[in-house]
Structure formats: structure tokens, C-alpha cells
Amino acid sequence: MVSGPPPSDYFAIFGIEKKLALDLEDLQRRFYSNSREWHPDRHARASAQQLAWAEEASATLNDAWRVLRDPVARAEYVLKGEGFDIGEQRGKDVPPELLEEVFELNMALEEAREGDANAKSEVVRALAKFEGLLSEIDSERDTLFVEYDAASARDTLSRLRALLNRRKYLQNLVRDARATLA
Amino acid sequence: MAYSDKVVDHYNNPRNVGSLDKSRNDVGTGMVGAPECGDVMKLQIQVNSSTGVIEDAKFKTFGCGSAIASSSLATEWLKGKTVDEAMEIKNTDIVNELTLPPVKIHCSVLAEDAIKAAINDYRTKQGAGVSAETVSH
Ligand code: FES
């Protein structure tokens, strides 16, 4: 039974400390057990106030689950909470070589879409390369997660944000490249 | 959300699509991107180095309609302006001209950033060229 207004913080609603490197199995167990606990059926005899709190807790829990189970969304949540601007920062963290590459791949994608066979094999090569980069980024991300959990350094978060920006481009490219080849 | 007529016009008939030889000393290249949407824009200017007037401008944008329209409009505005005048172009001018909605403002910011990046690249090249000359004298 909920005995007070539930927290709005995504980590707090799970009853865990704010951490970037999360044990997903533990998170899932908590999700199910909290969901059960806050289920309306369990509040048949509760007061209207308690029922309202339970509903609010369930809603927050659902949002929190969607965000925290996904490493990128989780990192963005923590970054936002620490006052980092996520959307509004003009790509300054993206190295020029990467932009250059992104641009070239986009050109190749366009040519491949127009039926150029050479371009198509270029896209295949580029796709493999970008998928490789994506998985490198993800392991770097996990390293930064552990680093942040150990020391809560702001510098770790700026590096994380830069990494997520790069990831975003790559992700779009991989998506477009796959769509072109499909 | 409906695009304004001007955006649609630039989108359907983009002006000055293409590229200039980026190895040339009188060509400045700006390559920028917006991480929130993954869009990229390349904008280039060719400058008459004795008058400082931009004689040609080209762009290629992989992005949304507003980004394409913003960069297309930017190249139109750039031609005939001096580099110093071009530096004054603000994303808000683009927003007003194309009547972009608030969610599309970052697309115009991208165009402003591309202009600045192209000018900076041109200036760096010119600066480098001058000092190279000085050295050879
Ligand atoms: S939506 Fe990204 S540039 Fe327009």
C-alpha cells in the first residue's frame, strides 16, 4: 500500500540509487514487484488518496522503466538531470572527420538509391564500418558509465554527451543504409 | 505540420546545389551537423580575394525540408555579398524569410553555422596563404 506521494525521480521510484551502470535483471524484478504492489486490484479497500498515489506511482514506474532499461535514454535522463542540454547544442561535440564521413556516406546512399551499383557496394562497406563504430561507441559508453558511478565527475558526463552525439549520427546512418540496401 | 510556400519552393527547386573545389584557396567550406536529428549540411563559398565579394555559393544538405530550404536560401543571399556582410546573416533572418515554426529553428541555426564555418575556413586559408607568401619573400 502506498503511504505517501510517490517520488517523481526515475531511480527513486525503483528504490535504487542513481547509477548509470544498472543491473537490468534486478531492474526488471523491481519493475514487476512494484507494479504488482501498486496495482489497483490491491487497493480495493484503499482510500481515494491512496489509490491516487498508487496510480501516480504506477505511471511514473512505467515511464521510468521505459527510460532506464535503455542505456542511451538512461544516460540522457541523467545528463538532463545534471543540467546538460541534450538537444540544443549545435553539434559542436562532433569531430569534423566524422561529419565528413557522414556526408560521404550520405552521398553514396543517394547514388545507390538512384541505382548506381558501385555506390551500392560502397554502402555495404560503409554500413559494416559504421556498425563496427557503433559497437565501439557502446563499449566506450559502458566504460564511462562505470567511471561516472565511481566518481560522479562532471567531466565524465561531458565526454558521455559527446559520445552520445556521435552515436546519434551513426545510428541514423546505419538506419538509412539498411533501408537503402533492403 | 505544413511547410510554408517558400520552404516548399526551395525544397522543390533548391538553388545552387552542388559543390566547389574545396582544395582551392579562394573556396571556403563549412560542414556542420545537428546531432538531435543527425542531419548534415555542407555549404561552400567562392570569394574574389581582391574585392572580398562572394562570387559563388553551393550547398548540399542531407536533412529535413527546412534545412534544405534554409541552406538554399543562404546560398542565394550569400552571392554578391562581401565576406563581412555575409558574417552578419542571422538564423533569425532565415526563420523570418521562410516563416519556420519553433520546432524548425535548429534547422536555420544549422545554416547560420554553415555560413560561419565556410567563412572561417576561407579566412584561415587566406591567412595561411598570406603568411606563406611572407615567408617566401
Ligand atoms: S530536423 Fe534537423 S535540420 Fe531540420
PDB file of C-alpha atoms and ligand atoms in Angstrom:
ATOM      1  CA  MET A   1       0.000   0.000   0.000  1.00  0.00           C
ATOM      2  CA  VAL A   2       1.356   3.428  -0.879  1.00  0.00           C
ATOM      3  CA  SER A   3       1.613   5.581   2.186  1.00  0.00           C
ATOM      4  CA  GLY A   4       2.585   8.916   0.690  1.00  0.00           C
ATOM      5  CA  PRO A   5       3.055  10.790  -2.588  1.00  0.00           C
ATOM      6  CA  PRO A   6       5.439   8.762  -4.771  1.00  0.00           C
ATOM      7  CA  PRO A   7       8.770  10.206  -5.940  1.00  0.00           C
ATOM      8  CA  SER A   8       8.962  11.558  -9.462  1.00  0.00           C
ATOM      9  CA  ASP A   9      12.631  10.600  -9.838  1.00  0.00           C
ATOM     10  CA  TYR A  10      13.094   7.559 -12.045  1.00  0.00           C
ATOM     11  CA  PHE A  11      15.705   5.913  -9.855  1.00  0.00           C
ATOM     12  CA  ALA A  12      13.824   6.656  -6.659  1.00  0.00           C
ATOM     13  CA  ILE A  13      10.606   5.099  -7.974  1.00  0.00           C
ATOM     14  CA  PHE A  14      12.560   1.851  -8.338  1.00  0.00           C
ATOM     15  CA  GLY A  15      14.022   2.307  -4.879  1.00  0.00           C
ATOM     16  CA  ILE A  16      17.581   2.367  -6.217  1.00  0.00           C
ATOM     17  CA  GLU A  17      20.448   4.819  -6.174  1.00  0.00           C
ATOM     18  CA  LYS A  18      21.183   6.923  -9.213  1.00  0.00           C
ATOM     19  CA  LYS A  19      23.594   4.862 -11.269  1.00  0.00           C
ATOM     20  CA  LEU A  20      24.444   4.621 -14.951  1.00  0.00           C
ATOM     21  CA  ALA A  21      25.601   1.028 -14.965  1.00  0.00           C
ATOM     22  CA  LEU A  22      22.445  -0.800 -13.985  1.00  0.00           C
ATOM     23  CA  ASP A  23      21.756  -4.452 -13.434  1.00  0.00           C
ATOM     24  CA  LEU A  24      18.868  -4.911 -15.859  1.00  0.00           C
ATOM     25  CA  GLU A  25      17.664  -8.143 -14.322  1.00  0.00           C
ATOM     26  CA  ASP A  26      17.398  -6.516 -10.944  1.00  0.00           C
ATOM     27  CA  LEU A  27      15.613  -3.567 -12.543  1.00  0.00           C
ATOM     28  CA  GLN A  28      13.131  -5.884 -14.198  1.00  0.00           C
ATOM     29  CA  ARG A  29      12.429  -7.753 -10.960  1.00  0.00           C
ATOM     30  CA  ARG A  30      11.782  -4.459  -9.212  1.00  0.00           C
ATOM     31  CA  PHE A  31       9.561  -3.346 -12.053  1.00  0.00           C
ATOM     32  CA  TYR A  32       7.345  -6.407 -11.722  1.00  0.00           C
ATOM     33  CA  SER A  33       7.193  -6.376  -7.960  1.00  0.00           C
ATOM     34  CA  ASN A  34       6.460  -2.645  -7.738  1.00  0.00           C
ATOM     35  CA  SER A  35       3.863  -2.899 -10.496  1.00  0.00           C
ATOM     36  CA  ARG A  36       2.144  -5.660  -8.596  1.00  0.00           C
ATOM     37  CA  GLU A  37       2.241  -3.709  -5.391  1.00  0.00           C
ATOM     38  CA  TRP A  38       0.738  -0.606  -6.945  1.00  0.00           C
ATOM     39  CA  HIS A  39      -1.869  -2.434  -8.963  1.00  0.00           C
ATOM     40  CA  PRO A  40      -5.410  -1.032  -8.471  1.00  0.00           C
ATOM     41  CA  ASP A  41      -6.691  -4.515  -7.500  1.00  0.00           C
ATOM     42  CA  ARG A  42      -4.541  -4.341  -4.445  1.00  0.00           C
ATOM     43  CA  HIS A  43      -6.119  -1.052  -3.492  1.00  0.00           C
ATOM     44  CA  ALA A  44      -9.714  -2.218  -3.388  1.00  0.00           C
ATOM     45  CA  ARG A  45     -10.089  -1.061   0.173  1.00  0.00           C
ATOM     46  CA  ALA A  46      -7.699   1.851  -0.018  1.00  0.00           C
ATOM     47  CA  SER A  47      -8.733   5.448   0.397  1.00  0.00           C
ATOM     48  CA  ALA A  48      -9.198   7.601  -2.659  1.00  0.00           C
ATOM     49  CA  GLN A  49      -5.954   9.377  -1.792  1.00  0.00           C
ATOM     50  CA  GLN A  50      -4.014   6.135  -1.566  1.00  0.00           C
ATOM     51  CA  LEU A  51      -5.459   4.926  -4.823  1.00  0.00           C
ATOM     52  CA  ALA A  52      -4.440   8.163  -6.498  1.00  0.00           C
ATOM     53  CA  TRP A  53      -0.895   7.800  -5.157  1.00  0.00           C
ATOM     54  CA  ALA A  54      -0.720   4.222  -6.348  1.00  0.00           C
ATOM     55  CA  GLU A  55      -1.832   5.277  -9.814  1.00  0.00           C
ATOM     56  CA  GLU A  56       0.713   8.032  -9.889  1.00  0.00           C
ATOM     57  CA  ALA A  57       3.421   5.648  -8.724  1.00  0.00           C
ATOM     58  CA  SER A  58       2.475   3.148 -11.452  1.00  0.00           C
ATOM     59  CA  ALA A  59       2.566   5.807 -14.128  1.00  0.00           C
ATOM     60  CA  THR A  60       5.989   7.049 -13.031  1.00  0.00           C
ATOM     61  CA  LEU A  61       7.240   3.496 -12.793  1.00  0.00           C
ATOM     62  CA  ASN A  62       6.168   2.772 -16.362  1.00  0.00           C
ATOM     63  CA  ASP A  63       7.912   5.862 -17.692  1.00  0.00           C
ATOM     64  CA  ALA A  64      10.970   5.110 -15.601  1.00  0.00           C
ATOM     65  CA  TRP A  65      11.104   1.525 -16.850  1.00  0.00           C
ATOM     66  CA  ARG A  66      10.982   2.620 -20.459  1.00  0.00           C
ATOM     67  CA  VAL A  67      13.801   5.101 -19.895  1.00  0.00           C
ATOM     68  CA  LEU A  68      16.096   3.242 -17.513  1.00  0.00           C
ATOM     69  CA  ARG A  69      16.086  -0.079 -19.332  1.00  0.00           C
ATOM     70  CA  ASP A  70      17.583   1.641 -22.383  1.00  0.00           C
ATOM     71  CA  PRO A  71      21.216   2.675 -21.816  1.00  0.00           C
ATOM     72  CA  VAL A  72      21.037   5.691 -24.132  1.00  0.00           C
ATOM     73  CA  ALA A  73      17.757   7.006 -22.733  1.00  0.00           C
ATOM     74  CA  ARG A  74      19.067   6.381 -19.221  1.00  0.00           C
ATOM     75  CA  ALA A  75      22.239   8.345 -19.906  1.00  0.00           C
ATOM     76  CA  GLU A  76      20.222  11.194 -21.390  1.00  0.00           C
ATOM     77  CA  TYR A  77      17.995  11.214 -18.333  1.00  0.00           C
ATOM     78  CA  VAL A  78      20.982  11.536 -16.024  1.00  0.00           C
ATOM     79  CA  LEU A  79      22.597  14.169 -18.254  1.00  0.00           C
ATOM     80  CA  LYS A  80      19.431  16.253 -18.262  1.00  0.00           C
ATOM     81  CA  GLY A  81      19.125  15.898 -14.509  1.00  0.00           C
ATOM     82  CA  GLU A  82      22.650  17.239 -14.165  1.00  0.00           C
ATOM     83  CA  GLY A  83      21.804  20.274 -16.274  1.00  0.00           C
ATOM     84  CA  PHE A  84      23.289  19.186 -19.586  1.00  0.00           C
ATOM     85  CA  ASP A  85      21.495  20.403 -22.652  1.00  0.00           C
ATOM     86  CA  ILE A  86      20.691  17.457 -24.831  1.00  0.00           C
ATOM     87  CA  GLY A  87      19.085  18.771 -27.974  1.00  0.00           C
ATOM     88  CA  GLU A  88      20.251  22.330 -28.266  1.00  0.00           C
ATOM     89  CA  GLN A  89      23.916  22.275 -28.785  1.00  0.00           C
ATOM     90  CA  ARG A  90      24.681  22.645 -32.431  1.00  0.00           C
ATOM     91  CA  GLY A  91      26.779  19.554 -32.975  1.00  0.00           C
ATOM     92  CA  LYS A  92      29.922  21.167 -31.637  1.00  0.00           C
ATOM     93  CA  ASP A  93      30.927  17.957 -29.952  1.00  0.00           C
ATOM     94  CA  VAL A  94      31.079  16.098 -33.203  1.00  0.00           C
ATOM     95  CA  PRO A  95      34.547  15.818 -34.715  1.00  0.00           C
ATOM     96  CA  PRO A  96      34.820  17.240 -38.267  1.00  0.00           C
ATOM     97  CA  GLU A  97      36.189  13.956 -39.650  1.00  0.00           C
ATOM     98  CA  LEU A  98      33.025  12.234 -38.559  1.00  0.00           C
ATOM     99  CA  LEU A  99      30.855  14.858 -40.267  1.00  0.00           C
ATOM    100  CA  GLU A 100      32.977  14.401 -43.367  1.00  0.00           C
ATOM    101  CA  GLU A 101      32.363  10.651 -43.253  1.00  0.00           C
ATOM    102  CA  VAL A 102      28.684  11.052 -42.556  1.00  0.00           C
ATOM    103  CA  PHE A 103      28.449  13.326 -45.549  1.00  0.00           C
ATOM    104  CA  GLU A 104      30.291  10.925 -47.837  1.00  0.00           C
ATOM    105  CA  LEU A 105      28.113   8.038 -46.787  1.00  0.00           C
ATOM    106  CA  ASN A 106      25.009  10.105 -47.403  1.00  0.00           C
ATOM    107  CA  MET A 107      26.302  10.841 -50.909  1.00  0.00           C
ATOM    108  CA  ALA A 108      26.885   7.137 -51.512  1.00  0.00           C
ATOM    109  CA  LEU A 109      23.438   6.323 -50.187  1.00  0.00           C
ATOM    110  CA  GLU A 110      21.892   8.817 -52.543  1.00  0.00           C
ATOM    111  CA  GLU A 111      23.770   7.373 -55.523  1.00  0.00           C
ATOM    112  CA  ALA A 112      22.875   3.829 -54.513  1.00  0.00           C
ATOM    113  CA  ARG A 113      19.231   4.810 -54.306  1.00  0.00           C
ATOM    114  CA  GLU A 114      19.491   6.147 -57.824  1.00  0.00           C
ATOM    115  CA  GLY A 115      20.637   2.710 -58.932  1.00  0.00           C
ATOM    116  CA  ASP A 116      24.414   3.068 -59.084  1.00  0.00           C
ATOM    117  CA  ALA A 117      25.840  -0.446 -58.494  1.00  0.00           C
ATOM    118  CA  ASN A 118      29.274   0.808 -57.433  1.00  0.00           C
ATOM    119  CA  ALA A 119      27.664   3.029 -54.884  1.00  0.00           C
ATOM    120  CA  LYS A 120      25.794   0.068 -53.547  1.00  0.00           C
ATOM    121  CA  SER A 121      28.936  -1.886 -52.706  1.00  0.00           C
ATOM    122  CA  GLU A 122      30.278   1.269 -51.132  1.00  0.00           C
ATOM    123  CA  VAL A 123      27.203   1.403 -48.951  1.00  0.00           C
ATOM    124  CA  VAL A 124      27.707  -2.212 -47.916  1.00  0.00           C
ATOM    125  CA  ARG A 125      31.285  -1.435 -46.891  1.00  0.00           C
ATOM    126  CA  ALA A 126      30.295   1.746 -45.116  1.00  0.00           C
ATOM    127  CA  LEU A 127      27.477   0.016 -43.280  1.00  0.00           C
ATOM    128  CA  ALA A 128      29.860  -2.609 -41.902  1.00  0.00           C
ATOM    129  CA  LYS A 129      32.239   0.114 -40.825  1.00  0.00           C
ATOM    130  CA  PHE A 130      29.578   2.197 -39.119  1.00  0.00           C
ATOM    131  CA  GLU A 131      28.135  -0.807 -37.362  1.00  0.00           C
ATOM    132  CA  GLY A 132      31.623  -1.514 -36.048  1.00  0.00           C
ATOM    133  CA  LEU A 133      31.908   2.078 -34.842  1.00  0.00           C
ATOM    134  CA  LEU A 134      28.542   1.806 -33.143  1.00  0.00           C
ATOM    135  CA  SER A 135      29.582  -1.184 -31.118  1.00  0.00           C
ATOM    136  CA  GLU A 136      32.851   0.543 -30.194  1.00  0.00           C
ATOM    137  CA  ILE A 137      30.854   3.501 -29.002  1.00  0.00           C
ATOM    138  CA  ASP A 138      28.645   1.271 -26.930  1.00  0.00           C
ATOM    139  CA  SER A 139      31.527  -0.351 -25.138  1.00  0.00           C
ATOM    140  CA  GLU A 140      33.098   3.066 -24.557  1.00  0.00           C
ATOM    141  CA  ARG A 141      29.752   4.159 -23.179  1.00  0.00           C
ATOM    142  CA  ASP A 142      29.701   1.285 -20.712  1.00  0.00           C
ATOM    143  CA  THR A 143      33.179   2.216 -19.559  1.00  0.00           C
ATOM    144  CA  LEU A 144      32.056   5.794 -18.973  1.00  0.00           C
ATOM    145  CA  PHE A 145      29.042   4.512 -17.035  1.00  0.00           C
ATOM    146  CA  VAL A 146      31.288   2.683 -14.606  1.00  0.00           C
ATOM    147  CA  GLU A 147      33.609   5.680 -14.384  1.00  0.00           C
ATOM    148  CA  TYR A 148      30.725   8.006 -13.553  1.00  0.00           C
ATOM    149  CA  ASP A 149      29.235   5.695 -10.945  1.00  0.00           C
ATOM    150  CA  ALA A 150      32.603   5.548  -9.209  1.00  0.00           C
ATOM    151  CA  ALA A 151      33.373   9.270  -9.041  1.00  0.00           C
ATOM    152  CA  SER A 152      30.363  11.282 -10.307  1.00  0.00           C
ATOM    153  CA  ALA A 153      32.705  13.563 -12.237  1.00  0.00           C
ATOM    154  CA  ARG A 154      31.137  16.193 -14.486  1.00  0.00           C
ATOM    155  CA  ASP A 155      33.884  15.676 -16.977  1.00  0.00           C
ATOM    156  CA  THR A 156      32.772  12.081 -17.437  1.00  0.00           C
ATOM    157  CA  LEU A 157      29.318  13.359 -18.280  1.00  0.00           C
ATOM    158  CA  SER A 158      30.596  15.806 -20.907  1.00  0.00           C
ATOM    159  CA  ARG A 159      32.510  13.005 -22.544  1.00  0.00           C
ATOM    160  CA  LEU A 160      29.424  10.855 -22.373  1.00  0.00           C
ATOM    161  CA  ARG A 161      27.343  13.510 -24.037  1.00  0.00           C
ATOM    162  CA  ALA A 162      29.878  13.903 -26.849  1.00  0.00           C
ATOM    163  CA  LEU A 163      29.830  10.156 -27.302  1.00  0.00           C
ATOM    164  CA  LEU A 164      26.045  10.052 -27.467  1.00  0.00           C
ATOM    165  CA  ASN A 165      26.058  12.777 -30.102  1.00  0.00           C
ATOM    166  CA  ARG A 166      28.363  10.747 -32.287  1.00  0.00           C
ATOM    167  CA  ARG A 167      26.208   7.732 -31.680  1.00  0.00           C
ATOM    168  CA  LYS A 168      23.141   9.577 -32.883  1.00  0.00           C
ATOM    169  CA  TYR A 169      24.652  10.298 -36.285  1.00  0.00           C
ATOM    170  CA  LEU A 170      25.893   6.779 -36.682  1.00  0.00           C
ATOM    171  CA  GLN A 171      22.567   5.358 -35.688  1.00  0.00           C
ATOM    172  CA  ASN A 172      20.744   7.432 -38.314  1.00  0.00           C
ATOM    173  CA  LEU A 173      23.269   6.409 -40.930  1.00  0.00           C
ATOM    174  CA  VAL A 174      23.040   2.755 -40.126  1.00  0.00           C
ATOM    175  CA  ARG A 175      19.269   3.002 -40.307  1.00  0.00           C
ATOM    176  CA  ASP A 176      19.367   4.794 -43.677  1.00  0.00           C
ATOM    177  CA  ALA A 177      21.990   2.446 -45.068  1.00  0.00           C
ATOM    178  CA  ARG A 178      19.974  -0.608 -44.068  1.00  0.00           C
ATOM    179  CA  ALA A 179      16.847   0.899 -45.600  1.00  0.00           C
ATOM    180  CA  THR A 180      18.686   1.593 -48.855  1.00  0.00           C
ATOM    181  CA  LEU A 181      20.008  -1.947 -49.102  1.00  0.00           C
ATOM    182  CA  ALA A 182      16.746  -3.610 -48.114  1.00  0.00           C
TER     183      ALA A 182
ATOM    184  CA  MET B   1       2.832  20.477 -39.725  1.00  0.00           C
ATOM    185  CA  ALA B   2       2.567  22.298 -43.010  1.00  0.00           C
ATOM    186  CA  TYR B   3       5.637  23.869 -44.569  1.00  0.00           C
ATOM    187  CA  SER B   4       5.337  27.448 -45.754  1.00  0.00           C
ATOM    188  CA  ASP B   5       5.162  28.109 -49.511  1.00  0.00           C
ATOM    189  CA  LYS B   6       8.687  29.451 -49.503  1.00  0.00           C
ATOM    190  CA  VAL B   7      10.046  26.328 -47.855  1.00  0.00           C
ATOM    191  CA  VAL B   8       8.213  24.150 -50.354  1.00  0.00           C
ATOM    192  CA  ASP B   9       9.544  26.244 -53.212  1.00  0.00           C
ATOM    193  CA  HIS B  10      13.167  25.934 -52.053  1.00  0.00           C
ATOM    194  CA  TYR B  11      12.656  22.276 -51.310  1.00  0.00           C
ATOM    195  CA  ASN B  12      11.280  21.502 -54.779  1.00  0.00           C
ATOM    196  CA  ASN B  13      13.667  23.806 -56.611  1.00  0.00           C
ATOM    197  CA  PRO B  14      16.735  24.088 -54.442  1.00  0.00           C
ATOM    198  CA  ARG B  15      19.100  26.807 -55.670  1.00  0.00           C
ATOM    199  CA  ASN B  16      22.803  26.246 -56.002  1.00  0.00           C
ATOM    200  CA  VAL B  17      23.011  22.575 -55.154  1.00  0.00           C
ATOM    201  CA  GLY B  18      26.450  21.180 -55.779  1.00  0.00           C
ATOM    202  CA  SER B  19      29.993  21.598 -54.699  1.00  0.00           C
ATOM    203  CA  LEU B  20      33.049  23.744 -55.309  1.00  0.00           C
ATOM    204  CA  ASP B  21      36.640  22.584 -55.346  1.00  0.00           C
ATOM    205  CA  LYS B  22      37.484  22.624 -51.686  1.00  0.00           C
ATOM    206  CA  SER B  23      41.212  22.471 -52.277  1.00  0.00           C
ATOM    207  CA  ARG B  24      41.148  25.944 -53.850  1.00  0.00           C
ATOM    208  CA  ASN B  25      42.442  28.807 -51.797  1.00  0.00           C
ATOM    209  CA  ASP B  26      39.533  31.078 -52.658  1.00  0.00           C
ATOM    210  CA  VAL B  27      36.933  28.496 -51.612  1.00  0.00           C
ATOM    211  CA  GLY B  28      35.693  28.190 -48.051  1.00  0.00           C
ATOM    212  CA  THR B  29      33.892  25.054 -46.928  1.00  0.00           C
ATOM    213  CA  GLY B  30      31.578  24.711 -43.963  1.00  0.00           C
ATOM    214  CA  MET B  31      30.437  21.293 -42.848  1.00  0.00           C
ATOM    215  CA  VAL B  32      28.013  21.184 -39.943  1.00  0.00           C
ATOM    216  CA  GLY B  33      25.590  18.782 -38.375  1.00  0.00           C
ATOM    217  CA  ALA B  34      22.756  18.661 -35.879  1.00  0.00           C
ATOM    218  CA  PRO B  35      23.102  15.732 -33.513  1.00  0.00           C
ATOM    219  CA  GLU B  36      19.475  15.829 -32.428  1.00  0.00           C
ATOM    220  CA  CYS B  37      18.335  14.756 -35.883  1.00  0.00           C
ATOM    221  CA  GLY B  38      21.568  13.527 -37.476  1.00  0.00           C
ATOM    222  CA  ASP B  39      21.236  15.954 -40.378  1.00  0.00           C
ATOM    223  CA  VAL B  40      24.324  17.236 -42.155  1.00  0.00           C
ATOM    224  CA  MET B  41      24.887  20.300 -44.307  1.00  0.00           C
ATOM    225  CA  LYS B  42      27.792  21.356 -46.470  1.00  0.00           C
ATOM    226  CA  LEU B  43      27.986  24.935 -47.669  1.00  0.00           C
ATOM    227  CA  GLN B  44      30.745  26.453 -49.780  1.00  0.00           C
ATOM    228  CA  ILE B  45      31.625  29.925 -50.930  1.00  0.00           C
ATOM    229  CA  GLN B  46      33.981  31.135 -53.606  1.00  0.00           C
ATOM    230  CA  VAL B  47      35.373  34.564 -52.911  1.00  0.00           C
ATOM    231  CA  ASN B  48      37.050  37.118 -55.107  1.00  0.00           C
ATOM    232  CA  SER B  49      40.039  37.687 -52.889  1.00  0.00           C
ATOM    233  CA  SER B  50      40.788  41.202 -54.137  1.00  0.00           C
ATOM    234  CA  THR B  51      37.255  42.558 -53.560  1.00  0.00           C
ATOM    235  CA  GLY B  52      36.159  40.186 -50.780  1.00  0.00           C
ATOM    236  CA  VAL B  53      32.899  39.591 -52.660  1.00  0.00           C
ATOM    237  CA  ILE B  54      31.351  36.132 -52.656  1.00  0.00           C
ATOM    238  CA  GLU B  55      31.004  35.180 -56.309  1.00  0.00           C
ATOM    239  CA  ASP B  56      29.599  31.725 -55.979  1.00  0.00           C
ATOM    240  CA  ALA B  57      27.953  29.617 -53.296  1.00  0.00           C
ATOM    241  CA  LYS B  58      26.909  25.978 -53.301  1.00  0.00           C
ATOM    242  CA  PHE B  59      25.337  23.631 -50.815  1.00  0.00           C
ATOM    243  CA  LYS B  60      24.373  20.047 -50.295  1.00  0.00           C
ATOM    244  CA  THR B  61      22.166  19.125 -47.363  1.00  0.00           C
ATOM    245  CA  PHE B  62      21.055  15.744 -46.137  1.00  0.00           C
ATOM    246  CA  GLY B  63      18.225  16.674 -43.866  1.00  0.00           C
ATOM    247  CA  CYS B  64      14.704  17.867 -43.465  1.00  0.00           C
ATOM    248  CA  GLY B  65      12.858  20.239 -45.769  1.00  0.00           C
ATOM    249  CA  SER B  66      13.550  23.224 -43.546  1.00  0.00           C
ATOM    250  CA  ALA B  67      17.269  22.537 -43.503  1.00  0.00           C
ATOM    251  CA  ILE B  68      17.322  22.223 -47.280  1.00  0.00           C
ATOM    252  CA  ALA B  69      15.314  25.418 -47.684  1.00  0.00           C
ATOM    253  CA  SER B  70      17.479  27.281 -45.148  1.00  0.00           C
ATOM    254  CA  SER B  71      20.706  26.369 -46.898  1.00  0.00           C
ATOM    255  CA  SER B  72      19.266  27.001 -50.339  1.00  0.00           C
ATOM    256  CA  LEU B  73      18.149  30.464 -49.241  1.00  0.00           C
ATOM    257  CA  ALA B  74      21.510  31.074 -47.590  1.00  0.00           C
ATOM    258  CA  THR B  75      23.397  30.452 -50.846  1.00  0.00           C
ATOM    259  CA  GLU B  76      21.097  32.899 -52.632  1.00  0.00           C
ATOM    260  CA  TRP B  77      21.757  35.551 -50.038  1.00  0.00           C
ATOM    261  CA  LEU B  78      25.496  34.930 -49.983  1.00  0.00           C
ATOM    262  CA  LYS B  79      26.133  35.603 -53.640  1.00  0.00           C
ATOM    263  CA  GLY B  80      27.152  39.213 -54.193  1.00  0.00           C
ATOM    264  CA  LYS B  81      27.737  39.927 -50.519  1.00  0.00           C
ATOM    265  CA  THR B  82      31.149  40.644 -49.099  1.00  0.00           C
ATOM    266  CA  VAL B  83      32.512  38.184 -46.599  1.00  0.00           C
ATOM    267  CA  ASP B  84      31.989  40.733 -43.825  1.00  0.00           C
ATOM    268  CA  GLU B  85      28.368  41.281 -44.822  1.00  0.00           C
ATOM    269  CA  ALA B  86      27.822  37.536 -45.004  1.00  0.00           C
ATOM    270  CA  MET B  87      29.076  37.194 -41.455  1.00  0.00           C
ATOM    271  CA  GLU B  88      26.060  39.313 -40.393  1.00  0.00           C
ATOM    272  CA  ILE B  89      23.454  36.838 -41.640  1.00  0.00           C
ATOM    273  CA  LYS B  90      21.497  35.532 -38.674  1.00  0.00           C
ATOM    274  CA  ASN B  91      19.425  32.415 -38.382  1.00  0.00           C
ATOM    275  CA  THR B  92      16.511  34.637 -37.336  1.00  0.00           C
ATOM    276  CA  ASP B  93      16.635  36.301 -40.786  1.00  0.00           C
ATOM    277  CA  ILE B  94      16.180  32.857 -42.293  1.00  0.00           C
ATOM    278  CA  VAL B  95      13.396  31.984 -39.861  1.00  0.00           C
ATOM    279  CA  ASN B  96      11.538  35.167 -40.792  1.00  0.00           C
ATOM    280  CA  GLU B  97      12.005  34.791 -44.515  1.00  0.00           C
ATOM    281  CA  LEU B  98      10.841  31.176 -44.524  1.00  0.00           C
ATOM    282  CA  THR B  99       8.391  31.538 -41.614  1.00  0.00           C
ATOM    283  CA  LEU B 100       9.792  28.498 -39.875  1.00  0.00           C
ATOM    284  CA  PRO B 101       7.900  27.205 -36.831  1.00  0.00           C
ATOM    285  CA  PRO B 102       9.699  26.995 -33.471  1.00  0.00           C
ATOM    286  CA  VAL B 103      10.489  23.275 -33.800  1.00  0.00           C
ATOM    287  CA  LYS B 104      12.374  24.005 -37.015  1.00  0.00           C
ATOM    288  CA  ILE B 105      14.560  26.775 -35.686  1.00  0.00           C
ATOM    289  CA  HIS B 106      17.528  24.479 -35.241  1.00  0.00           C
ATOM    290  CA  CYS B 107      17.445  23.837 -38.985  1.00  0.00           C
ATOM    291  CA  SER B 108      18.077  27.547 -39.618  1.00  0.00           C
ATOM    292  CA  VAL B 109      20.758  27.552 -36.928  1.00  0.00           C
ATOM    293  CA  LEU B 110      22.463  24.846 -38.909  1.00  0.00           C
ATOM    294  CA  ALA B 111      22.502  27.127 -41.953  1.00  0.00           C
ATOM    295  CA  GLU B 112      23.936  30.041 -39.965  1.00  0.00           C
ATOM    296  CA  ASP B 113      26.614  27.771 -38.540  1.00  0.00           C
ATOM    297  CA  ALA B 114      27.436  26.514 -42.020  1.00  0.00           C
ATOM    298  CA  ILE B 115      27.871  30.083 -43.321  1.00  0.00           C
ATOM    299  CA  LYS B 116      30.167  30.959 -40.416  1.00  0.00           C
ATOM    300  CA  ALA B 117      32.138  27.746 -40.825  1.00  0.00           C
ATOM    301  CA  ALA B 118      32.613  28.389 -44.552  1.00  0.00           C
ATOM    302  CA  ILE B 119      33.775  31.951 -43.918  1.00  0.00           C
ATOM    303  CA  ASN B 120      36.149  30.837 -41.187  1.00  0.00           C
ATOM    304  CA  ASP B 121      37.592  28.203 -43.459  1.00  0.00           C
ATOM    305  CA  TYR B 122      38.079  30.781 -46.217  1.00  0.00           C
ATOM    306  CA  ARG B 123      39.707  33.239 -43.816  1.00  0.00           C
ATOM    307  CA  THR B 124      42.004  30.583 -42.392  1.00  0.00           C
ATOM    308  CA  LYS B 125      43.113  29.678 -45.901  1.00  0.00           C
ATOM    309  CA  GLN B 126      43.710  33.308 -46.796  1.00  0.00           C
ATOM    310  CA  GLY B 127      45.598  33.888 -43.568  1.00  0.00           C
ATOM    311  CA  ALA B 128      47.722  30.848 -44.225  1.00  0.00           C
ATOM    312  CA  GLY B 129      48.296  31.979 -47.813  1.00  0.00           C
ATOM    313  CA  VAL B 130      49.497  35.417 -46.701  1.00  0.00           C
ATOM    314  CA  SER B 131      51.950  34.088 -44.162  1.00  0.00           C
ATOM    315  CA  ALA B 132      53.278  31.575 -46.688  1.00  0.00           C
ATOM    316  CA  GLU B 133      53.921  34.470 -49.075  1.00  0.00           C
ATOM    317  CA  THR B 134      55.602  36.481 -46.368  1.00  0.00           C
ATOM    318  CA  VAL B 135      57.899  33.571 -45.641  1.00  0.00           C
ATOM    319  CA  SER B 136      58.905  33.199 -49.275  1.00  0.00           C
ATOM    320  CA  HIS B 137      59.895  36.882 -49.572  1.00  0.00           C
TER     321      HIS B 137
HETATM  322  S1  FES C   1      15.157  18.474 -38.465  1.00  0.00           S
HETATM  323 FE1  FES C   1      17.298  18.525 -38.282  1.00  0.00          FE
HETATM  324  S2  FES C   1      17.914  20.058 -39.596  1.00  0.00           S
HETATM  325 FE2  FES C   1      15.786  20.099 -39.671  1.00  0.00          FE
END
